[in-house]
């Protein structure tokens, strides 16, 4: 059985993993958004309106749709990884 200090140390390590994942996600998304702005200058007009435009699928190029799907995949992948880590943190907190 782990001591309270060992559990807290593991929790801190898991939070470090989450912060690292958030940084990596931001880097990947920044690259994709820069790529996307080249094909969709309207992205600079405001994210919410542009996403509504994308989802209505009016006048969207194939290249733009591909980047949109890649952005969604990046977000989903990192969310899934972070959810797993949060579950580990929750389990450790219960063990304390």
PDB file of C-alpha atoms in Angstrom:
ATOM      1  CA  UNK A   1       0.000   0.000   0.000  1.00  0.00           C
ATOM      2  CA  UNK A   2       1.247   3.445  -0.930  1.00  0.00           C
ATOM      3  CA  UNK A   3       1.805   6.194   1.592  1.00  0.00           C
ATOM      4  CA  UNK A   4      -0.071   9.461   1.326  1.00  0.00           C
ATOM      5  CA  UNK A   5       3.138  11.179   0.187  1.00  0.00           C
ATOM      6  CA  UNK A   6       3.721   8.591  -2.558  1.00  0.00           C
ATOM      7  CA  UNK A   7       0.156   9.026  -3.781  1.00  0.00           C
ATOM      8  CA  UNK A   8       0.512  12.805  -3.808  1.00  0.00           C
ATOM      9  CA  UNK A   9       3.767  12.466  -5.737  1.00  0.00           C
ATOM     10  CA  UNK A  10       2.062  10.250  -8.333  1.00  0.00           C
ATOM     11  CA  UNK A  11      -0.779  12.763  -8.620  1.00  0.00           C
ATOM     12  CA  UNK A  12       1.724  15.582  -9.222  1.00  0.00           C
ATOM     13  CA  UNK A  13       3.436  13.479 -11.913  1.00  0.00           C
ATOM     14  CA  UNK A  14       0.073  12.905 -13.594  1.00  0.00           C
ATOM     15  CA  UNK A  15      -0.680  16.641 -13.530  1.00  0.00           C
ATOM     16  CA  UNK A  16       2.711  17.224 -15.178  1.00  0.00           C
ATOM     17  CA  UNK A  17       1.652  14.789 -17.906  1.00  0.00           C
ATOM     18  CA  UNK A  18      -1.579  16.734 -18.405  1.00  0.00           C
ATOM     19  CA  UNK A  19       0.275  20.053 -18.682  1.00  0.00           C
ATOM     20  CA  UNK A  20       2.686  18.508 -21.182  1.00  0.00           C
ATOM     21  CA  UNK A  21      -0.223  17.156 -23.243  1.00  0.00           C
ATOM     22  CA  UNK A  22      -1.903  20.574 -23.196  1.00  0.00           C
ATOM     23  CA  UNK A  23       1.306  22.179 -24.502  1.00  0.00           C
ATOM     24  CA  UNK A  24       1.668  19.560 -27.238  1.00  0.00           C
ATOM     25  CA  UNK A  25      -2.007  19.953 -28.218  1.00  0.00           C
ATOM     26  CA  UNK A  26      -1.598  23.724 -28.447  1.00  0.00           C
ATOM     27  CA  UNK A  27       1.513  23.339 -30.631  1.00  0.00           C
ATOM     28  CA  UNK A  28      -0.249  20.909 -32.992  1.00  0.00           C
ATOM     29  CA  UNK A  29      -3.349  23.073 -33.206  1.00  0.00           C
ATOM     30  CA  UNK A  30      -1.330  26.251 -33.804  1.00  0.00           C
ATOM     31  CA  UNK A  31       0.345  24.555 -36.773  1.00  0.00           C
ATOM     32  CA  UNK A  32      -3.007  23.332 -38.142  1.00  0.00           C
ATOM     33  CA  UNK A  33      -4.676  26.727 -37.644  1.00  0.00           C
ATOM     34  CA  UNK A  34      -1.812  28.475 -39.466  1.00  0.00           C
ATOM     35  CA  UNK A  35      -2.176  25.962 -42.305  1.00  0.00           C
ATOM     36  CA  UNK A  36      -5.943  26.457 -42.283  1.00  0.00           C
ATOM     37  CA  UNK A  37      -5.687  30.259 -42.439  1.00  0.00           C
ATOM     38  CA  UNK A  38      -3.822  29.913 -45.740  1.00  0.00           C
ATOM     39  CA  UNK A  39      -6.852  28.206 -47.306  1.00  0.00           C
ATOM     40  CA  UNK A  40      -9.570  29.908 -45.253  1.00  0.00           C
ATOM     41  CA  UNK A  41      -8.796  33.571 -44.558  1.00  0.00           C
ATOM     42  CA  UNK A  42     -12.279  33.819 -42.986  1.00  0.00           C
ATOM     43  CA  UNK A  43     -10.928  31.921 -39.978  1.00  0.00           C
ATOM     44  CA  UNK A  44      -9.524  35.237 -38.740  1.00  0.00           C
ATOM     45  CA  UNK A  45     -13.024  36.750 -38.679  1.00  0.00           C
ATOM     46  CA  UNK A  46     -13.953  34.757 -35.585  1.00  0.00           C
ATOM     47  CA  UNK A  47     -13.860  31.109 -34.701  1.00  0.00           C
ATOM     48  CA  UNK A  48     -17.511  30.493 -33.811  1.00  0.00           C
ATOM     49  CA  UNK A  49     -18.928  31.970 -36.990  1.00  0.00           C
ATOM     50  CA  UNK A  50     -16.392  30.167 -39.096  1.00  0.00           C
ATOM     51  CA  UNK A  51     -17.089  26.808 -37.452  1.00  0.00           C
ATOM     52  CA  UNK A  52     -20.809  27.321 -38.129  1.00  0.00           C
ATOM     53  CA  UNK A  53     -19.870  28.079 -41.728  1.00  0.00           C
ATOM     54  CA  UNK A  54     -17.768  24.903 -41.941  1.00  0.00           C
ATOM     55  CA  UNK A  55     -20.499  22.782 -40.417  1.00  0.00           C
ATOM     56  CA  UNK A  56     -23.081  24.149 -42.869  1.00  0.00           C
ATOM     57  CA  UNK A  57     -20.687  22.910 -45.607  1.00  0.00           C
ATOM     58  CA  UNK A  58     -21.375  25.856 -47.926  1.00  0.00           C
ATOM     59  CA  UNK A  59     -18.549  26.719 -50.260  1.00  0.00           C
ATOM     60  CA  UNK A  60     -15.874  24.851 -48.325  1.00  0.00           C
ATOM     61  CA  UNK A  61     -12.899  23.504 -50.211  1.00  0.00           C
ATOM     62  CA  UNK A  62     -11.841  19.877 -49.854  1.00  0.00           C
ATOM     63  CA  UNK A  63      -8.517  21.034 -48.403  1.00  0.00           C
ATOM     64  CA  UNK A  64     -10.288  23.113 -45.758  1.00  0.00           C
ATOM     65  CA  UNK A  65     -12.563  20.218 -44.807  1.00  0.00           C
ATOM     66  CA  UNK A  66      -9.537  17.938 -44.461  1.00  0.00           C
ATOM     67  CA  UNK A  67      -7.834  20.385 -42.088  1.00  0.00           C
ATOM     68  CA  UNK A  68     -11.102  20.810 -40.162  1.00  0.00           C
ATOM     69  CA  UNK A  69     -11.297  17.040 -39.677  1.00  0.00           C
ATOM     70  CA  UNK A  70      -7.638  16.900 -38.624  1.00  0.00           C
ATOM     71  CA  UNK A  71      -8.239  19.652 -36.041  1.00  0.00           C
ATOM     72  CA  UNK A  72     -11.222  17.749 -34.635  1.00  0.00           C
ATOM     73  CA  UNK A  73      -9.123  14.555 -34.484  1.00  0.00           C
ATOM     74  CA  UNK A  74      -6.291  16.326 -32.645  1.00  0.00           C
ATOM     75  CA  UNK A  75      -8.726  17.730 -30.084  1.00  0.00           C
ATOM     76  CA  UNK A  76     -10.446  14.356 -29.602  1.00  0.00           C
ATOM     77  CA  UNK A  77      -7.157  12.470 -29.252  1.00  0.00           C
ATOM     78  CA  UNK A  78      -5.787  14.791 -26.600  1.00  0.00           C
ATOM     79  CA  UNK A  79      -9.102  14.910 -24.744  1.00  0.00           C
ATOM     80  CA  UNK A  80      -9.136  11.115 -24.593  1.00  0.00           C
ATOM     81  CA  UNK A  81      -5.572  11.008 -23.246  1.00  0.00           C
ATOM     82  CA  UNK A  82      -6.293  13.695 -20.653  1.00  0.00           C
ATOM     83  CA  UNK A  83      -9.509  11.970 -19.580  1.00  0.00           C
ATOM     84  CA  UNK A  84      -7.519   8.786 -18.872  1.00  0.00           C
ATOM     85  CA  UNK A  85      -5.043  10.720 -16.743  1.00  0.00           C
ATOM     86  CA  UNK A  86      -7.853  12.503 -14.885  1.00  0.00           C
ATOM     87  CA  UNK A  87      -9.384   9.100 -14.122  1.00  0.00           C
ATOM     88  CA  UNK A  88      -6.055   7.949 -12.649  1.00  0.00           C
ATOM     89  CA  UNK A  89      -5.882  11.118 -10.548  1.00  0.00           C
ATOM     90  CA  UNK A  90      -9.436  10.552  -9.300  1.00  0.00           C
ATOM     91  CA  UNK A  91      -8.590   6.950  -8.378  1.00  0.00           C
ATOM     92  CA  UNK A  92      -5.492   8.052  -6.493  1.00  0.00           C
ATOM     93  CA  UNK A  93      -7.423  10.769  -4.666  1.00  0.00           C
ATOM     94  CA  UNK A  94      -9.915   8.149  -3.502  1.00  0.00           C
ATOM     95  CA  UNK A  95      -7.047   5.958  -2.316  1.00  0.00           C
ATOM     96  CA  UNK A  96      -5.617   8.771  -0.131  1.00  0.00           C
TER      97      UNK A  96
END
